Short mmCIF file of C-alpha atoms in Angstrom, two decimals:
data_model
loop_
_atom_site.label_atom_id
_atom_site.label_comp_id
_atom_site.label_asym_id
_atom_site.label_seq_id
_atom_site.Cartn_x
_atom_site.Cartn_y
_atom_site.Cartn_z
CA MET A 1 0.01 0.14 0.11
CA ASP A 2 1.43 3.31 -1.16
CA GLY A 3 1.33 6.58 1.12
CA GLN A 4 -1.35 8.23 -1.06
CA THR A 5 -3.64 5.10 -0.54
CA ALA A 6 -3.24 4.59 3.01
CA GLN A 7 -3.83 8.43 3.68
CA LEU A 8 -6.89 8.06 1.62
CA ARG A 9 -7.76 5.12 3.77
CA MET A 10 -7.24 7.08 6.91
CA HIS A 11 -9.48 9.81 5.90
CA LEU A 12 -12.25 7.54 4.82
CA LEU A 13 -12.21 5.80 8.12
CA LEU A 14 -11.88 8.76 10.01
CA ALA A 15 -14.86 10.54 8.05
CA ARG A 16 -17.05 7.60 8.47
CA ALA A 17 -16.58 7.24 12.03
CA LEU A 18 -17.19 10.93 12.79
CA LEU A 19 -20.51 10.58 10.70
CA CYS A 20 -21.40 7.48 12.76
CA VAL A 21 -20.90 9.38 16.21
CA ALA A 22 -22.47 12.49 15.09
CA VAL A 23 -25.49 11.01 13.31
CA GLY A 24 -25.71 8.23 16.07
CA ALA A 25 -25.62 10.63 18.88
CA LEU A 26 -28.38 12.94 17.30
CA TYR A 27 -30.75 10.19 16.71
CA LEU A 28 -30.15 8.35 20.25
CA SER A 29 -30.86 11.41 22.11
CA THR A 30 -33.97 12.03 20.47
CA LEU A 31 -35.27 8.34 20.25
CA LEU A 32 -38.76 7.21 20.85
CA PRO A 33 -38.79 5.13 23.80
CA GLY A 34 -42.27 3.33 23.59
CA GLY A 35 -45.38 3.81 21.51
CA PHE A 36 -46.65 6.75 19.23
CA TRP A 37 -49.25 7.84 16.93
CA LEU A 38 -49.62 6.58 13.15
CA ASP A 39 -48.29 3.08 12.61
CA THR A 40 -45.35 3.19 14.95
CA SER A 41 -47.10 1.28 17.66
CA GLU A 42 -48.54 -1.54 15.33
CA PHE A 43 -44.96 -2.02 14.10
CA ILE A 44 -43.89 -2.57 17.51
CA ALA A 45 -46.33 -4.98 18.38
CA GLY A 46 -46.51 -6.64 14.88
CA SER A 47 -42.46 -7.15 15.23
CA HIS A 48 -42.34 -8.40 18.67
CA THR A 49 -45.25 -10.76 18.21
CA LEU A 50 -44.24 -11.79 14.48
CA GLY A 51 -47.44 -10.73 13.37
CA ILE A 52 -49.29 -9.51 10.09
CA VAL A 53 -49.14 -5.64 10.12
CA HIS A 54 -51.39 -3.88 7.75
CA PRO A 55 -51.15 -4.45 4.02
CA PRO A 56 -48.85 -5.26 2.08
CA GLY A 57 -47.70 -6.91 5.52
CA HIS A 58 -44.21 -5.40 5.26
CA PRO A 59 -42.45 -8.99 5.83
CA LEU A 60 -38.87 -7.80 5.67
CA TYR A 61 -39.20 -4.88 7.98
CA VAL A 62 -40.95 -7.42 10.72
CA MET A 63 -38.59 -10.06 10.66
CA LEU A 64 -35.47 -7.77 10.72
CA ALA A 65 -37.10 -5.66 13.45
CA LYS A 66 -37.88 -8.76 15.58
CA ALA A 67 -34.15 -10.05 14.83
CA ILE A 68 -33.03 -6.40 16.32
CA GLY A 69 -35.19 -6.69 19.32
CA LEU A 70 -33.52 -10.01 20.32
CA ILE A 71 -29.85 -9.14 19.58
CA ILE A 72 -29.82 -5.72 21.23
CA PRO A 73 -29.46 -6.68 25.22
CA PHE A 74 -30.80 -3.42 26.71
CA GLY A 75 -34.01 -1.30 26.62
CA ASP A 76 -37.39 -2.48 26.71
CA ILE A 77 -39.04 -4.07 23.43
CA ALA A 78 -40.43 -0.89 21.93
CA PHE A 79 -37.03 1.20 22.45
CA ARG A 80 -35.18 -1.78 20.68
CA ILE A 81 -37.58 -1.69 17.57
CA ASN A 82 -37.34 2.13 17.32
CA LEU A 83 -33.68 1.73 17.72
CA PHE A 84 -33.89 -0.41 14.23
CA SER A 85 -35.00 2.77 12.74
CA ALA A 86 -32.14 4.75 13.96
CA ILE A 87 -29.95 2.13 12.64
CA ALA A 88 -31.36 2.10 9.36
CA GLY A 89 -31.51 5.89 9.42
CA LEU A 90 -27.77 5.93 9.95
CA GLY A 91 -27.36 3.63 7.20
CA CYS A 92 -29.12 5.92 4.67
CA ALA A 93 -26.70 8.81 6.09
CA LEU A 94 -23.38 6.59 5.25
CA MET A 95 -25.12 5.61 1.87
CA VAL A 96 -25.36 9.31 0.93
CA ALA A 97 -22.05 9.64 1.82
CA GLU A 98 -20.65 7.01 -0.11
CA ILE A 99 -22.63 7.64 -3.31
CA VAL A 100 -21.40 11.43 -3.21
CA ARG A 101 -17.83 10.42 -2.61
CA ILE A 102 -17.87 8.09 -5.64
CA ILE A 103 -19.47 10.33 -8.13
CA ALA A 104 -17.60 13.61 -7.02
CA GLY A 105 -14.24 11.28 -7.03
CA LEU A 106 -14.76 10.30 -10.23
CA ILE A 107 -15.52 13.89 -11.51
CA CYS A 108 -12.94 15.94 -9.65
CA GLU A 109 -10.35 13.17 -8.81
CA LYS A 110 -9.85 14.90 -5.46
CA LEU A 111 -10.40 11.95 -3.59
CA VAL A 112 -9.70 13.18 0.10
CA ALA A 113 -11.93 16.15 -0.57
CA ALA A 114 -14.44 13.90 -2.16
CA THR A 115 -14.51 11.85 0.93
CA TRP A 116 -15.24 14.73 3.39
CA LEU A 117 -17.76 16.18 0.90
CA GLY A 118 -19.55 12.95 1.02
CA VAL A 119 -19.64 13.01 4.56
CA ALA A 120 -20.92 16.42 5.07
CA ALA A 121 -23.60 15.80 2.69
CA GLY A 122 -24.50 12.62 4.86
CA TRP A 123 -24.70 14.70 7.87
CA PHE A 124 -26.86 17.31 6.26
CA PHE A 125 -29.20 14.67 5.03
CA ALA A 126 -29.58 13.05 8.49
CA THR A 127 -30.35 16.29 10.18
CA THR A 128 -33.48 17.16 7.69
CA SER A 129 -36.68 16.69 9.81
CA CYS A 130 -37.87 14.26 7.16
CA ALA A 131 -34.78 11.59 7.63
CA TRP A 132 -34.82 12.63 11.33
CA MET A 133 -38.50 11.68 12.09
CA GLN A 134 -38.36 8.34 10.05
CA SER A 135 -35.23 7.42 12.34
CA ILE A 136 -36.33 7.83 15.83
CA ARG A 137 -39.63 5.71 15.73
CA ALA A 138 -40.59 2.39 14.35
CA GLU A 139 -41.44 2.92 10.51
CA VAL A 140 -40.62 1.18 7.38
CA TYR A 141 -39.28 4.22 5.57
CA ALA A 142 -35.73 4.26 7.05
CA LEU A 143 -35.25 0.81 5.86
CA ASN A 144 -36.98 1.48 2.71
CA THR A 145 -34.66 4.29 1.97
CA LEU A 146 -31.63 2.38 2.67
CA LEU A 147 -32.36 -0.54 0.57
CA LEU A 148 -33.03 1.96 -2.41
CA LEU A 149 -29.77 3.77 -1.71
CA LEU A 150 -28.01 0.68 -1.55
CA ALA A 151 -29.55 -0.21 -5.32
CA LEU A 152 -28.48 2.93 -6.50
CA TYR A 153 -25.01 2.34 -5.35
CA LEU A 154 -25.00 -0.80 -7.02
CA ALA A 155 -26.60 0.92 -10.37
CA LEU A 156 -23.52 3.13 -10.03
CA GLN A 157 -21.23 0.30 -9.79
CA PHE A 158 -22.60 -1.18 -12.91
CA TRP A 159 -22.56 2.63 -14.72
CA GLU A 160 -18.73 2.96 -13.82
CA HIS A 161 -17.35 -0.69 -14.09
CA LYS A 162 -20.03 -2.48 -15.91
CA SER A 163 -19.81 -5.17 -13.30
CA HIS A 164 -22.54 -7.79 -13.74
CA ARG A 165 -22.08 -8.85 -10.13
CA ALA A 166 -23.28 -5.58 -9.23
CA ALA A 167 -26.30 -5.89 -11.47
CA TYR A 168 -27.02 -9.28 -9.53
CA ALA A 169 -26.68 -7.91 -6.18
CA PHE A 170 -28.85 -4.96 -7.46
CA ALA A 171 -31.65 -7.54 -8.45
CA VAL A 172 -31.59 -9.16 -5.01
CA THR A 173 -31.73 -5.72 -3.28
CA ILE A 174 -34.58 -4.83 -5.25
CA GLY A 175 -36.37 -8.11 -4.43
CA LEU A 176 -35.75 -7.47 -0.63
CA ALA A 177 -36.96 -4.00 -1.00
CA LEU A 178 -40.20 -5.08 -2.64
CA CYS A 179 -40.78 -7.08 0.56
CA ASN A 180 -40.58 -3.82 2.77
CA HIS A 181 -42.57 -1.25 0.83
CA HIS A 182 -43.32 -2.26 -2.70
CA TYR A 183 -45.25 0.72 -3.71
CA ILE A 184 -42.24 3.06 -3.47
CA VAL A 185 -39.94 0.88 -4.99
CA PHE A 186 -42.07 0.62 -8.28
CA PHE A 187 -41.58 4.19 -8.45
CA PHE A 188 -37.70 3.83 -8.01
CA LEU A 189 -37.29 1.36 -10.71
CA PRO A 190 -37.86 3.66 -13.93
CA GLY A 191 -34.46 5.39 -13.08
CA PRO A 192 -32.18 2.29 -13.24
CA ILE A 193 -34.20 1.01 -16.26
CA LEU A 194 -33.93 4.17 -18.31
CA MET A 195 -30.11 4.16 -17.22
CA LEU A 196 -29.68 0.72 -18.68
CA LEU A 197 -31.41 1.92 -21.74
CA ALA A 198 -29.22 5.01 -22.35
CA MET A 199 -25.99 2.60 -22.02
CA PRO A 200 -24.81 0.37 -24.57
CA ASP A 201 -23.69 -2.19 -22.30
CA GLY A 202 -26.82 -1.72 -20.41
CA ARG A 203 -28.88 -2.56 -23.58
CA LYS A 204 -26.70 -5.82 -23.97
CA LEU A 205 -27.48 -6.74 -20.35
CA ILE A 206 -31.05 -6.45 -20.88
CA LEU A 207 -30.95 -8.35 -23.96
CA SER A 208 -28.92 -11.27 -22.53
CA LYS A 209 -29.29 -14.35 -20.54
CA ARG A 210 -27.98 -12.29 -17.56
CA CYS A 211 -30.94 -10.36 -17.53
CA LEU A 212 -33.04 -13.67 -16.91
CA ILE A 213 -30.58 -14.51 -14.07
CA ALA A 214 -31.18 -10.90 -12.65
CA CYS A 215 -34.89 -11.36 -13.01
CA ALA A 216 -34.61 -14.75 -11.10
CA LEU A 217 -32.59 -13.12 -8.23
CA VAL A 218 -35.31 -10.45 -7.96
CA LEU A 219 -37.58 -13.42 -7.08
CA VAL A 220 -35.08 -14.86 -4.73
CA GLY A 221 -35.43 -11.68 -2.72
CA LEU A 222 -39.17 -11.81 -2.79
CA LEU A 223 -39.10 -15.00 -1.05
CA SER A 224 -39.70 -13.05 2.14
CA TYR A 225 -43.15 -12.75 1.39
CA ALA A 226 -43.66 -16.43 2.36
CA TYR A 227 -43.43 -15.34 5.97
CA LEU A 228 -47.02 -14.03 5.41
CA PRO A 229 -48.98 -16.93 5.16
CA ILE A 230 -46.40 -19.09 7.10
CA ARG A 231 -46.88 -17.01 10.27
CA ALA A 232 -50.49 -16.27 9.61
CA ALA A 233 -51.33 -20.18 9.87
CA ALA A 234 -50.17 -19.72 13.47
CA ASP A 235 -52.89 -17.04 14.05
CA PRO A 236 -50.77 -14.47 15.66
CA VAL A 237 -52.23 -11.68 17.87
CA ILE A 238 -51.89 -9.06 14.96
CA ASN A 239 -53.12 -10.70 11.75
CA TRP A 240 -54.29 -8.22 9.14
CA GLY A 241 -56.24 -10.14 6.43
CA ASP A 242 -55.26 -13.51 7.76
CA PRO A 243 -53.40 -14.32 4.39
CA THR A 244 -53.83 -18.18 5.00
CA THR A 245 -55.36 -18.75 1.44
CA LEU A 246 -54.12 -17.52 -1.95
CA SER A 247 -57.03 -14.98 -2.40
CA ARG A 248 -56.50 -13.27 1.00
CA PHE A 249 -52.72 -13.61 0.40
CA PHE A 250 -53.13 -11.49 -2.70
CA ASP A 251 -55.57 -9.10 -0.86
CA VAL A 252 -52.94 -8.24 1.62
CA LEU A 253 -50.10 -8.20 -1.15
CA THR A 254 -52.25 -5.75 -3.21
CA ALA A 255 -53.50 -3.68 0.00
CA LYS A 256 -56.86 -4.40 -1.20
CA THR A 257 -58.13 -2.86 1.94
CA PHE A 258 -57.00 0.53 0.96
CA GLN A 259 -57.42 0.52 -2.68
CA GLY A 260 -60.82 2.10 -2.39
CA ALA A 261 -59.61 5.25 -0.70
CA VAL A 262 -56.55 5.35 -2.76
CA SER A 263 -58.39 4.93 -6.10
CA ALA A 264 -60.69 7.94 -5.11
CA GLU A 265 -57.72 9.96 -4.17
CA ALA A 266 -56.34 9.11 -7.37
CA ARG A 267 -59.18 10.31 -9.39
CA SER A 268 -59.60 13.51 -7.60
CA ALA A 269 -55.80 14.38 -6.98
CA PRO A 270 -54.65 17.64 -8.86
CA ILE A 271 -51.40 16.00 -9.97
CA GLY A 272 -49.88 19.42 -11.04
CA ALA A 273 -50.97 20.96 -7.67
CA ASN A 274 -49.68 18.04 -5.82
CA LEU A 275 -46.43 18.27 -7.52
CA GLY A 276 -46.03 21.84 -6.51
CA ILE A 277 -46.83 20.57 -3.01
CA ALA A 278 -44.18 17.98 -3.33
CA ILE A 279 -41.30 20.21 -4.32
CA GLY A 280 -42.54 22.73 -1.50
CA MET A 281 -41.98 20.08 0.81
CA MET A 282 -38.37 19.38 -0.37
CA ALA A 283 -37.45 23.00 -0.21
CA GLU A 284 -38.88 23.05 3.31
CA GLN A 285 -36.02 20.29 4.00
CA ILE A 286 -33.21 21.77 2.02
CA SER A 287 -34.12 25.21 1.20
CA LEU A 288 -34.76 26.55 -2.26
CA PHE A 289 -31.28 27.16 -3.01
CA GLY A 290 -30.52 23.50 -2.02
CA LEU A 291 -33.26 22.61 -4.24
CA LEU A 292 -31.75 24.47 -7.28
CA ALA A 293 -28.14 23.49 -6.53
CA ALA A 294 -29.41 19.66 -6.83
CA ALA A 295 -31.12 20.47 -10.13
CA THR A 296 -28.08 22.40 -11.51
CA ALA A 297 -25.92 19.31 -10.76
CA PHE A 298 -28.56 17.03 -12.33
CA ILE A 299 -28.50 19.12 -15.70
CA ILE A 300 -24.66 19.24 -15.81
CA LEU A 301 -24.37 15.60 -14.84
CA PHE A 302 -26.80 14.71 -17.61
CA ARG A 303 -24.73 16.73 -20.09
CA ARG A 304 -21.49 14.97 -19.20
CA SER A 305 -23.01 11.57 -18.87
CA ARG A 306 -26.72 11.04 -20.08
CA ALA A 307 -27.29 7.60 -18.52
CA LEU A 308 -26.12 9.09 -14.85
CA GLY A 309 -28.14 12.25 -15.46
CA ILE A 310 -31.31 10.27 -16.40
CA LEU A 311 -30.63 7.85 -13.26
CA LEU A 312 -30.78 10.62 -10.67
CA ILE A 313 -33.43 12.93 -12.31
CA THR A 314 -35.88 10.04 -12.95
CA ILE A 315 -35.66 8.82 -9.35
CA VAL A 316 -36.20 11.94 -8.08
CA VAL A 317 -39.40 13.05 -10.24
CA ALA A 318 -40.79 9.45 -9.92
CA ASN A 319 -40.45 9.55 -6.18
CA TRP A 320 -42.59 12.77 -6.12
CA PHE A 321 -45.33 10.86 -8.16
CA THR A 322 -45.35 8.26 -5.15
CA LYS A 323 -48.11 10.68 -3.38
CA ALA A 324 -48.72 13.39 -6.05
CA ILE A 325 -51.19 10.86 -7.64
CA MET A 326 -52.88 10.69 -4.25
CA LEU A 327 -53.69 13.64 -1.65
CA ILE A 328 -50.75 14.83 -0.05
CA ASP A 329 -50.83 15.90 3.67
CA PRO A 330 -47.59 17.90 4.63
CA SER A 331 -48.69 17.77 8.42
CA ASN A 332 -48.22 13.94 8.06
CA PRO A 333 -45.04 12.58 8.66
CA ASP A 334 -45.67 9.56 6.54
CA ASP A 335 -45.99 11.63 3.35
CA TYR A 336 -42.70 12.73 3.98
CA GLY A 337 -41.53 9.29 4.44
CA TYR A 338 -42.59 8.50 0.77
CA PHE A 339 -40.40 11.40 -0.40
CA LEU A 340 -37.35 10.28 1.68
CA THR A 341 -35.44 8.66 -1.07
CA GLY A 342 -35.97 11.48 -3.36
CA LEU A 343 -34.64 14.05 -0.69
CA ALA A 344 -31.50 11.84 -0.24
CA VAL A 345 -30.95 11.93 -3.98
CA LEU A 346 -31.68 15.63 -3.86
CA VAL A 347 -28.97 16.05 -0.98
CA ILE A 348 -26.63 13.80 -3.12
CA GLY A 349 -26.94 16.30 -5.97
CA MET A 350 -25.98 19.28 -3.57
CA GLY A 351 -22.83 17.38 -2.72
CA VAL A 352 -21.87 16.68 -6.04
CA LEU A 353 -22.28 20.16 -7.57
CA PRO A 354 -18.96 21.67 -5.94
CA ALA A 355 -17.18 18.68 -7.67
CA LEU A 356 -18.50 19.67 -10.86
CA PHE A 357 -16.20 23.09 -10.60
CA PRO A 358 -13.20 21.17 -8.99
CA HIS A 359 -11.66 24.32 -7.26
CA ARG A 360 -10.21 23.22 -3.92
CA THR A 361 -11.55 26.27 -2.24
CA LEU A 362 -15.00 25.84 -3.63
CA ILE A 363 -15.28 22.13 -2.43
CA ALA A 364 -13.99 22.81 1.01
CA GLY A 365 -16.52 26.00 1.18
CA ILE A 366 -19.34 23.75 0.24
CA THR A 367 -18.14 20.91 2.52
CA VAL A 368 -18.18 23.41 5.56
CA ALA A 369 -21.31 25.11 4.32
CA LEU A 370 -23.01 21.49 4.49
CA THR A 371 -21.48 20.67 7.81
CA ILE A 372 -22.64 24.15 9.29
CA GLY A 373 -26.03 23.63 7.59
CA GLY A 374 -26.68 20.43 9.21
CA ALA A 375 -25.78 21.75 12.55
CA SER A 376 -28.13 24.55 12.22
CA MET A 377 -31.21 22.22 11.33
CA ALA A 378 -30.00 19.80 14.13
CA LEU A 379 -30.30 22.94 16.64
CA ALA A 380 -33.47 24.23 15.22
CA ASN A 381 -35.35 20.80 15.15
CA PHE A 382 -34.19 19.21 18.23
CA SER A 383 -36.94 20.41 20.55
CA GLN A 384 -39.57 19.42 18.06
CA LEU A 385 -38.20 16.09 17.19
CA ASP A 386 -37.09 15.19 20.73
CA LEU A 387 -39.27 12.10 21.41
CA ARG A 388 -37.59 11.03 24.62
CA SER A 389 -40.39 12.20 26.79
CA GLU A 390 -43.17 11.26 24.30
CA ARG A 391 -45.86 9.36 26.36
CA SER A 392 -49.15 10.80 24.75
CA ALA A 393 -50.17 7.62 22.92
CA GLU A 394 -49.35 5.28 26.46
CA THR A 395 -51.40 8.09 28.42
CA ILE A 396 -54.45 7.68 26.19
CA ILE A 397 -54.29 4.12 26.58
CA ASP A 398 -54.09 4.17 30.19
CA VAL A 399 -57.04 6.36 30.56
CA SER A 400 -59.06 4.42 28.11
CA LEU A 401 -58.11 1.36 30.08
CA GLU A 402 -59.10 3.04 33.37
CA ARG A 403 -62.54 3.86 32.13
CA GLN A 404 -63.62 0.66 31.28
#
């Protein structure tokens, strides 16, 4: 190992360690200790009892949360399962940092600077209220975003190295992600598909036997759905839809319970206005300047590498449509959860932008700006997102039981 490689590795390890400490401390210091509103309490109970939570059942989340609950040796069950979201949220920050490092390093070849730029972007993403809220309570969105960012990383590996192993790993990752929140994953897939179509090697892959292997590997990832009928047969305490027959399994998988309401929303949804709301929600997270910076980076990347630009732009825009075709409620944290993958890619764009103008002072300045911006958001949002003392859901339950 030469001196330059050793120095780069030292910077990489130090940067990742600092990011883990900073984000881990932030999330742990605000982590929800028990139940909460929305789906959090259901996910805690469903994971602990290995039940069937609301459609589409989210089997991957339930099994992983249960495993984390068994592995972690401290805290009560609710705390441990909430901690799983914090672990996934930290993983998202690390993936944002790594993706920025890869793209920026390829563009400007300043590898040490790209490493710290990536960590600053990962920190900035972690401190947005959207990412923060999904990382301190039991929910599927942090895990979902982690899997899709891993898929994006693998897509970049294929774009850079034309690696078939990366394509196979991407297929397995997508299969697993479909077992967590398949609706959001469906809107993610157009980006990688269009990237492949824009690449000669990508088109060759689509027309080759390797594509069939990749499709088979997606099915391997989908095997997690076998959990639903197997576990439902044991009649767990939480058993949405009782998917013990093929028809009931299909009903849970397709979320038939919610289809009527979602279809009504889709028919009445003003898509143009909803897209405006979605963009406004993203500007609220990263500022209008950040949104413009990301858009500028995507346009320049598109001009330099059409496949890469298409990949990133399509992921963001398609992600907005996950809720734009329904009704958007900016006061609902779950609606922000739908946009979490798109937000991560926007922050990646912000992080990559200075590398497109590879002046050392500019890269250092943006690295400092992202770090300070993240710290400012952490200070501004801390009191609002501090759930350590949250007991309202438990209080309501206690009062209800006392009145019976």
